[in-house]
PDB file of C-alpha atoms in Angstrom:
ATOM      1  CA  MET A   1       0.307  80.756 -22.255  1.00 49.00           C
ATOM      2  CA  THR A   2      -0.339  78.841 -18.944  1.00 49.00           C
ATOM      3  CA  LEU A   3      -3.468  77.460 -20.293  1.00 41.00           C
ATOM      4  CA  LEU A   4      -1.857  76.112 -23.351  1.00 40.00           C
ATOM      5  CA  LEU A   5       0.878  74.306 -21.172  1.00 41.00           C
ATOM      6  CA  GLN A   6      -1.909  72.715 -19.026  1.00 48.00           C
ATOM      7  CA  ILE A   7      -3.758  71.333 -22.139  1.00 42.00           C
ATOM      8  CA  ALA A   8      -0.458  70.015 -23.518  1.00 44.00           C
ATOM      9  CA  ASP A   9       0.213  68.191 -20.160  1.00 55.00           C
ATOM     10  CA  THR A  10      -3.279  66.684 -19.975  1.00 51.00           C
ATOM     11  CA  ALA A  11      -2.986  65.599 -23.564  1.00 46.00           C
ATOM     12  CA  ALA A  12       0.351  63.814 -22.887  1.00 49.00           C
ATOM     13  CA  GLN A  13      -1.074  62.037 -19.790  1.00 53.00           C
ATOM     14  CA  MET A  14      -3.990  60.817 -21.707  1.00 49.00           C
ATOM     15  CA  ALA A  15      -1.756  59.492 -24.468  1.00 46.00           C
ATOM     16  CA  ASP A  16       0.436  57.582 -21.844  1.00 52.00           C
ATOM     17  CA  THR A  17      -2.839  56.116 -20.335  1.00 50.00           C
ATOM     18  CA  VAL A  18      -3.855  54.859 -23.767  1.00 41.00           C
ATOM     19  CA  ASN A  19      -0.498  53.396 -24.477  1.00 47.00           C
ATOM     20  CA  ASN A  20      -0.359  51.598 -21.284  1.00 48.00           C
ATOM     21  CA  ALA A  21      -3.916  50.163 -21.968  1.00 44.00           C
ATOM     22  CA  ALA A  22      -2.911  49.064 -25.420  1.00 42.00           C
ATOM     23  CA  VAL A  23       0.174  47.149 -24.527  1.00 40.00           C
ATOM     24  CA  PRO A  24      -0.760  43.537 -22.972  1.00 45.00           C
ATOM     25  CA  THR A  25       0.721  42.654 -19.649  1.00 43.00           C
ATOM     26  CA  VAL A  26       3.541  40.100 -20.216  1.00 39.00           C
ATOM     27  CA  PRO A  27       4.008  37.450 -17.367  1.00 45.00           C
ATOM     28  CA  ALA A  28       7.224  37.934 -15.721  1.00 40.00           C
ATOM     29  CA  ASP A  29       7.892  34.205 -15.100  1.00 50.00           C
ATOM     30  CA  ASP A  30       8.313  31.643 -17.792  1.00 56.00           C
ATOM     31  CA  LEU A  31       7.369  28.048 -17.345  1.00 51.00           C
ATOM     32  CA  ARG A  32      10.582  26.090 -16.888  1.00 61.00           C
ATOM     33  CA  PHE A  33      11.281  22.531 -18.147  1.00 49.00           C
ATOM     34  CA  GLY A  34      11.244  21.207 -14.783  1.00 55.00           C
ATOM     35  CA  ASP A  35       8.096  22.656 -13.667  1.00 55.00           C
ATOM     36  CA  LEU A  36       6.560  21.341 -16.993  1.00 56.00           C
ATOM     37  CA  ILE A  37       7.591  17.731 -16.015  1.00 59.00           C
ATOM     38  CA  LEU A  38       6.079  18.156 -12.692  1.00 61.00           C
ATOM     39  CA  LYS A  39       2.808  19.284 -14.219  1.00 63.00           C
ATOM     40  CA  GLY A  40       2.503  15.693 -15.781  1.00 59.00           C
ATOM     41  CA  GLY A  41       1.933  14.152 -12.362  1.00 68.00           C
ATOM     42  CA  TRP A  42       2.614  10.545 -11.320  1.00 74.00           C
ATOM     43  CA  VAL A  43       2.371   9.240 -14.770  1.00 76.00           C
ATOM     44  CA  MET A  44       5.851  10.913 -15.485  1.00 80.00           C
ATOM     45  CA  ILE A  45       7.583   8.597 -12.996  1.00 86.00           C
ATOM     46  CA  PRO A  46       7.065   5.290 -14.979  1.00 88.00           C
ATOM     47  CA  ILE A  47       7.811   7.155 -18.271  1.00 88.00           C
ATOM     48  CA  GLY A  48      11.017   8.460 -16.771  1.00 88.00           C
ATOM     49  CA  ILE A  49      11.907   5.070 -15.612  1.00 91.00           C
ATOM     50  CA  LEU A  50      11.391   3.548 -19.032  1.00 92.00           C
ATOM     51  CA  ALA A  51      13.460   6.263 -20.638  1.00 92.00           C
ATOM     52  CA  VAL A  52      16.292   5.592 -18.353  1.00 94.00           C
ATOM     53  CA  LEU A  53      16.196   1.759 -18.738  1.00 94.00           C
ATOM     54  CA  GLY A  54      15.987   2.047 -22.552  1.00 93.00           C
ATOM     55  CA  LEU A  55      19.110   4.399 -22.601  1.00 94.00           C
ATOM     56  CA  VAL A  56      21.044   2.269 -20.291  1.00 95.00           C
ATOM     57  CA  ILE A  57      20.313  -0.995 -22.420  1.00 94.00           C
ATOM     58  CA  PHE A  58      20.990   0.873 -25.723  1.00 95.00           C
ATOM     59  CA  PHE A  59      24.322   2.139 -24.746  1.00 95.00           C
ATOM     60  CA  GLU A  60      25.458  -1.168 -23.160  1.00 94.00           C
ATOM     61  CA  ARG A  61      24.409  -3.196 -26.267  1.00 93.00           C
ATOM     62  CA  TYR A  62      25.735  -0.585 -28.563  1.00 93.00           C
ATOM     63  CA  PHE A  63      29.334  -0.858 -27.316  1.00 93.00           C
ATOM     64  CA  THR A  64      29.137  -4.614 -26.968  1.00 91.00           C
ATOM     65  CA  ILE A  65      27.953  -5.020 -30.575  1.00 91.00           C
ATOM     66  CA  ARG A  66      30.368  -2.563 -31.918  1.00 90.00           C
ATOM     67  CA  LYS A  67      33.240  -4.514 -30.332  1.00 87.00           C
ATOM     68  CA  ALA A  68      31.980  -7.695 -31.871  1.00 85.00           C
ATOM     69  CA  ALA A  69      31.825  -5.907 -35.265  1.00 82.00           C
ATOM     70  CA  LYS A  70      35.419  -4.936 -35.425  1.00 82.00           C
ATOM     71  CA  ASP A  71      37.529  -6.099 -38.361  1.00 76.00           C
ATOM     72  CA  GLU A  72      38.913  -9.571 -37.777  1.00 77.00           C
ATOM     73  CA  SER A  73      40.959  -9.828 -40.978  1.00 78.00           C
ATOM     74  CA  SER A  74      44.109 -10.210 -38.900  1.00 84.00           C
ATOM     75  CA  LEU A  75      42.766 -13.207 -37.065  1.00 84.00           C
ATOM     76  CA  MET A  76      41.742 -14.963 -40.132  1.00 84.00           C
ATOM     77  CA  ALA A  77      45.042 -14.206 -41.703  1.00 86.00           C
ATOM     78  CA  GLN A  78      46.842 -15.659 -38.609  1.00 87.00           C
ATOM     79  CA  VAL A  79      44.585 -18.853 -38.525  1.00 85.00           C
ATOM     80  CA  ARG A  80      45.189 -19.331 -42.112  1.00 86.00           C
ATOM     81  CA  ALA A  81      48.785 -19.248 -41.792  1.00 87.00           C
ATOM     82  CA  SER A  82      48.774 -21.722 -38.918  1.00 85.00           C
ATOM     83  CA  ILE A  83      46.535 -24.198 -40.715  1.00 82.00           C
ATOM     84  CA  MET A  84      48.605 -24.119 -43.935  1.00 83.00           C
ATOM     85  CA  SER A  85      51.785 -24.559 -41.882  1.00 82.00           C
ATOM     86  CA  GLY A  86      50.016 -27.692 -40.080  1.00 80.00           C
ATOM     87  CA  ASN A  87      50.335 -26.044 -36.624  1.00 83.00           C
ATOM     88  CA  LEU A  88      46.529 -26.488 -35.371  1.00 83.00           C
ATOM     89  CA  GLN A  89      47.529 -25.709 -31.784  1.00 87.00           C
ATOM     90  CA  SER A  90      48.662 -22.444 -32.699  1.00 87.00           C
ATOM     91  CA  ALA A  91      45.548 -21.751 -34.468  1.00 85.00           C
ATOM     92  CA  VAL A  92      43.546 -22.765 -31.435  1.00 87.00           C
ATOM     93  CA  ALA A  93      45.623 -20.545 -29.262  1.00 88.00           C
ATOM     94  CA  ILE A  94      45.172 -17.681 -31.466  1.00 87.00           C
ATOM     95  CA  CYS A  95      41.302 -18.026 -31.595  1.00 87.00           C
ATOM     96  CA  ARG A  96      41.414 -18.480 -27.825  1.00 87.00           C
ATOM     97  CA  ASN A  97      43.178 -15.371 -26.988  1.00 87.00           C
ATOM     98  CA  SER A  98      41.168 -13.286 -29.530  1.00 85.00           C
ATOM     99  CA  ASN A  99      38.054 -13.570 -27.217  1.00 83.00           C
ATOM    100  CA  THR A 100      35.737 -12.668 -29.997  1.00 86.00           C
ATOM    101  CA  PRO A 101      32.718 -14.473 -31.243  1.00 88.00           C
ATOM    102  CA  LEU A 102      34.473 -15.140 -34.497  1.00 88.00           C
ATOM    103  CA  GLY A 103      37.420 -16.481 -32.493  1.00 88.00           C
ATOM    104  CA  ARG A 104      35.194 -18.756 -30.395  1.00 89.00           C
ATOM    105  CA  MET A 105      33.602 -20.116 -33.668  1.00 89.00           C
ATOM    106  CA  LEU A 106      36.697 -20.787 -35.338  1.00 88.00           C
ATOM    107  CA  GLN A 107      38.212 -22.586 -32.173  1.00 88.00           C
ATOM    108  CA  LYS A 108      35.207 -24.879 -32.012  1.00 88.00           C
ATOM    109  CA  GLY A 109      35.636 -25.691 -35.687  1.00 87.00           C
ATOM    110  CA  LEU A 110      39.592 -26.178 -35.170  1.00 87.00           C
ATOM    111  CA  LEU A 111      38.700 -28.627 -32.395  1.00 87.00           C
ATOM    112  CA  ARG A 112      36.470 -30.672 -34.732  1.00 86.00           C
ATOM    113  CA  ILE A 113      39.297 -31.224 -37.443  1.00 84.00           C
ATOM    114  CA  GLY A 114      39.305 -34.767 -38.412  1.00 81.00           C
ATOM    115  CA  ARG A 115      35.679 -35.171 -38.307  1.00 85.00           C
ATOM    116  CA  PRO A 116      33.337 -34.945 -41.360  1.00 87.00           C
ATOM    117  CA  ILE A 117      33.100 -31.516 -42.908  1.00 86.00           C
ATOM    118  CA  LYS A 118      29.232 -31.408 -41.965  1.00 88.00           C
ATOM    119  CA  ASP A 119      30.088 -32.013 -38.291  1.00 87.00           C
ATOM    120  CA  ILE A 120      32.589 -29.111 -38.391  1.00 86.00           C
ATOM    121  CA  GLU A 121      29.854 -26.841 -40.073  1.00 88.00           C
ATOM    122  CA  GLY A 122      27.340 -27.758 -37.576  1.00 89.00           C
ATOM    123  CA  ALA A 123      29.609 -27.195 -34.634  1.00 89.00           C
ATOM    124  CA  ILE A 124      30.463 -23.602 -35.888  1.00 89.00           C
ATOM    125  CA  GLU A 125      26.778 -22.904 -36.728  1.00 89.00           C
ATOM    126  CA  ASN A 126      25.788 -23.844 -33.127  1.00 91.00           C
ATOM    127  CA  VAL A 127      28.489 -21.531 -31.691  1.00 90.00           C
ATOM    128  CA  GLY A 128      27.378 -18.874 -34.060  1.00 89.00           C
ATOM    129  CA  LYS A 129      23.823 -19.101 -32.907  1.00 90.00           C
ATOM    130  CA  LEU A 130      24.946 -18.631 -29.175  1.00 91.00           C
ATOM    131  CA  GLU A 131      27.087 -15.704 -29.993  1.00 89.00           C
ATOM    132  CA  VAL A 132      24.118 -14.097 -31.822  1.00 90.00           C
ATOM    133  CA  SER A 133      21.817 -14.625 -28.878  1.00 90.00           C
ATOM    134  CA  LYS A 134      24.432 -13.068 -26.600  1.00 90.00           C
ATOM    135  CA  LEU A 135      24.464  -9.973 -28.873  1.00 90.00           C
ATOM    136  CA  GLU A 136      20.674  -9.853 -29.028  1.00 90.00           C
ATOM    137  CA  LYS A 137      20.399  -9.969 -25.212  1.00 89.00           C
ATOM    138  CA  ASN A 138      18.085  -7.330 -23.808  1.00 90.00           C
ATOM    139  CA  ILE A 139      17.493  -5.728 -27.063  1.00 93.00           C
ATOM    140  CA  GLY A 140      13.855  -6.947 -26.893  1.00 92.00           C
ATOM    141  CA  ILE A 141      13.382  -4.904 -23.734  1.00 93.00           C
ATOM    142  CA  ILE A 142      13.996  -1.729 -25.853  1.00 94.00           C
ATOM    143  CA  GLY A 143      11.154  -2.713 -28.129  1.00 93.00           C
ATOM    144  CA  ILE A 144       8.829  -3.329 -25.048  1.00 93.00           C
ATOM    145  CA  VAL A 145       9.825   0.340 -23.977  1.00 93.00           C
ATOM    146  CA  ALA A 146       8.766   1.674 -27.388  1.00 93.00           C
ATOM    147  CA  GLY A 147       5.411   0.022 -27.049  1.00 92.00           C
ATOM    148  CA  ILE A 148       4.624   0.760 -23.446  1.00 92.00           C
ATOM    149  CA  ALA A 149       5.954   4.494 -23.130  1.00 90.00           C
ATOM    150  CA  PRO A 150       3.078   5.818 -25.331  1.00 89.00           C
ATOM    151  CA  MET A 151       0.507   3.691 -23.421  1.00 88.00           C
ATOM    152  CA  PHE A 152       1.621   5.429 -20.298  1.00 85.00           C
ATOM    153  CA  GLY A 153       1.235   8.760 -22.091  1.00 81.00           C
ATOM    154  CA  PHE A 154      -2.354   7.725 -23.088  1.00 80.00           C
ATOM    155  CA  LEU A 155      -2.916   6.878 -19.516  1.00 79.00           C
ATOM    156  CA  GLY A 156      -1.868  10.248 -18.495  1.00 73.00           C
ATOM    157  CA  THR A 157      -4.159  11.769 -21.107  1.00 73.00           C
ATOM    158  CA  ILE A 158      -7.133   9.788 -19.494  1.00 73.00           C
ATOM    159  CA  ALA A 159      -6.053  10.954 -15.931  1.00 70.00           C
ATOM    160  CA  GLY A 160      -6.027  14.461 -17.186  1.00 67.00           C
ATOM    161  CA  VAL A 161      -9.640  14.245 -18.615  1.00 68.00           C
ATOM    162  CA  ILE A 162     -10.803  12.832 -15.379  1.00 69.00           C
ATOM    163  CA  GLN A 163      -9.257  15.541 -13.425  1.00 67.00           C
ATOM    164  CA  ILE A 164     -10.894  18.120 -15.735  1.00 63.00           C
ATOM    165  CA  PHE A 165     -14.290  16.732 -15.197  1.00 63.00           C
ATOM    166  CA  TYR A 166     -13.830  16.304 -11.521  1.00 66.00           C
ATOM    167  CA  ASN A 167     -12.892  19.846 -11.057  1.00 65.00           C
ATOM    168  CA  ILE A 168     -15.797  21.003 -13.192  1.00 65.00           C
ATOM    169  CA  SER A 169     -18.101  18.748 -10.884  1.00 66.00           C
ATOM    170  CA  LYS A 170     -16.664  20.402  -7.715  1.00 68.00           C
ATOM    171  CA  THR A 171     -16.825  24.051  -8.849  1.00 66.00           C
ATOM    172  CA  ASP A 172     -19.759  23.867 -11.403  1.00 63.00           C
ATOM    173  CA  ASN A 173     -17.535  26.321 -13.516  1.00 59.00           C
ATOM    174  CA  ILE A 174     -16.147  25.532 -16.894  1.00 63.00           C
ATOM    175  CA  SER A 175     -13.412  28.317 -16.843  1.00 57.00           C
ATOM    176  CA  MET A 176      -9.823  27.957 -18.166  1.00 56.00           C
ATOM    177  CA  GLY A 177      -8.548  27.990 -14.752  1.00 54.00           C
ATOM    178  CA  VAL A 178     -10.444  25.052 -13.743  1.00 51.00           C
ATOM    179  CA  ILE A 179      -9.560  22.871 -16.576  1.00 54.00           C
ATOM    180  CA  SER A 180      -5.900  23.924 -17.091  1.00 54.00           C
ATOM    181  CA  GLY A 181      -4.609  21.489 -14.528  1.00 51.00           C
ATOM    182  CA  GLY A 182      -5.990  18.477 -16.504  1.00 54.00           C
ATOM    183  CA  LEU A 183      -4.919  19.952 -19.690  1.00 61.00           C
ATOM    184  CA  TYR A 184      -1.285  20.125 -18.330  1.00 59.00           C
ATOM    185  CA  VAL A 185      -1.495  16.439 -17.366  1.00 60.00           C
ATOM    186  CA  LYS A 186      -2.953  15.555 -20.908  1.00 69.00           C
ATOM    187  CA  MET A 187      -0.365  17.355 -22.861  1.00 75.00           C
ATOM    188  CA  VAL A 188       2.800  16.782 -20.941  1.00 77.00           C
ATOM    189  CA  THR A 189       2.209  12.961 -20.383  1.00 79.00           C
ATOM    190  CA  SER A 190       1.151  12.412 -24.025  1.00 80.00           C
ATOM    191  CA  ALA A 191       4.343  14.292 -25.352  1.00 82.00           C
ATOM    192  CA  ALA A 192       6.617  12.505 -23.061  1.00 85.00           C
ATOM    193  CA  GLY A 193       5.245   9.085 -23.756  1.00 87.00           C
ATOM    194  CA  LEU A 194       5.384   9.550 -27.496  1.00 90.00           C
ATOM    195  CA  PHE A 195       8.862  10.969 -27.239  1.00 92.00           C
ATOM    196  CA  VAL A 196      10.286   8.130 -25.200  1.00 92.00           C
ATOM    197  CA  GLY A 197       8.477   5.575 -27.482  1.00 93.00           C
ATOM    198  CA  ILE A 198       9.934   7.216 -30.668  1.00 94.00           C
ATOM    199  CA  VAL A 199      13.506   7.293 -29.351  1.00 95.00           C
ATOM    200  CA  ALA A 200      13.169   3.629 -28.012  1.00 94.00           C
ATOM    201  CA  TYR A 201      11.880   2.562 -31.483  1.00 95.00           C
ATOM    202  CA  VAL A 202      14.719   4.113 -33.189  1.00 96.00           C
ATOM    203  CA  CYS A 203      17.273   2.626 -30.792  1.00 95.00           C
ATOM    204  CA  HIS A 204      15.784  -0.782 -31.228  1.00 95.00           C
ATOM    205  CA  HIS A 205      16.062  -0.821 -34.990  1.00 95.00           C
ATOM    206  CA  ILE A 206      19.578   0.644 -34.787  1.00 95.00           C
ATOM    207  CA  LEU A 207      20.764  -2.210 -32.595  1.00 94.00           C
ATOM    208  CA  ASN A 208      18.935  -4.875 -34.922  1.00 94.00           C
ATOM    209  CA  MET A 209      20.730  -3.454 -37.960  1.00 94.00           C
ATOM    210  CA  MET A 210      23.930  -3.603 -36.091  1.00 93.00           C
ATOM    211  CA  VAL A 211      23.355  -7.278 -35.151  1.00 93.00           C
ATOM    212  CA  ASP A 212      22.349  -8.279 -38.693  1.00 93.00           C
ATOM    213  CA  LYS A 213      25.734  -6.862 -39.988  1.00 92.00           C
ATOM    214  CA  VAL A 214      27.663  -8.986 -37.472  1.00 91.00           C
ATOM    215  CA  ILE A 215      25.715 -12.038 -38.384  1.00 91.00           C
ATOM    216  CA  LEU A 216      26.508 -11.450 -42.065  1.00 91.00           C
ATOM    217  CA  LYS A 217      30.095 -10.880 -41.140  1.00 90.00           C
ATOM    218  CA  LEU A 218      30.261 -14.074 -39.107  1.00 89.00           C
ATOM    219  CA  GLU A 219      28.683 -16.074 -41.797  1.00 89.00           C
ATOM    220  CA  THR A 220      31.146 -14.923 -44.476  1.00 89.00           C
ATOM    221  CA  ASP A 221      34.136 -15.607 -42.179  1.00 87.00           C
ATOM    222  CA  ALA A 222      32.867 -19.130 -41.294  1.00 87.00           C
ATOM    223  CA  ILE A 223      32.326 -20.000 -45.077  1.00 88.00           C
ATOM    224  CA  GLU A 224      35.942 -18.732 -45.654  1.00 87.00           C
ATOM    225  CA  PHE A 225      37.106 -21.037 -42.850  1.00 85.00           C
ATOM    226  CA  ILE A 226      35.349 -23.911 -44.221  1.00 86.00           C
ATOM    227  CA  ASP A 227      36.759 -23.306 -47.632  1.00 85.00           C
ATOM    228  CA  LEU A 228      40.139 -23.155 -45.972  1.00 82.00           C
ATOM    229  CA  LEU A 229      39.680 -26.638 -44.401  1.00 80.00           C
ATOM    230  CA  GLU A 230      38.686 -28.120 -47.704  1.00 75.00           C
ATOM    231  CA  GLU A 231      41.563 -26.706 -49.657  1.00 68.00           C
ATOM    232  CA  PRO A 232      44.012 -29.596 -48.961  1.00 51.00           C
ATOM    233  CA  SER A 233      41.490 -32.219 -50.222  1.00 47.00           C
ATOM    234  CA  LYS A 234      41.237 -30.403 -53.558  1.00 43.00           C
TER     235      LYS A 234
END
């Protein structure tokens, strides 16, 4: 009986040994996001600066353009009522107090009343161009970010390859431990550069579409204003 118990204990110990050998060891520590960013090296600094710059410009332009795109139907109605009643000074005051691109365009047109209609149209068009240029301010920088960020990622890839070959030349060893540092630089910088570039590209086109909508709206309201001025002569 004692012999059977000893055999059973030995078999259990052997089974535990086999099970422990079959289960792979899992690393206790996972790679954190911050550690992963640090693996990218110095190239991550300009990529991070580009990301912050692009986001700051995007949100600043987004809220500015959104403010300019608000509905101005009430302004047009007030201006129409003042013009139809012959009170041009009131119409000018209404446009001045609105402090909007459309208000400044209409104000310039009202101040030109009495001149040929072509002169009024030209004055409104010139103010409109100035207002559009204000809305487009710094949007081009986001386009530059979209183009430069992936280039910095590619630069990090080149730096990682150089690091890999440098480590191999120093150690004369092509092991995974030797090349892993360079691989981190390659992968992290490439991914970061592409991500920043894609986000900047999308933001750039969103702002351009918003500006195009504002331009269309300003042109429509300007045509309505010119038609309003021509009504008494019909």
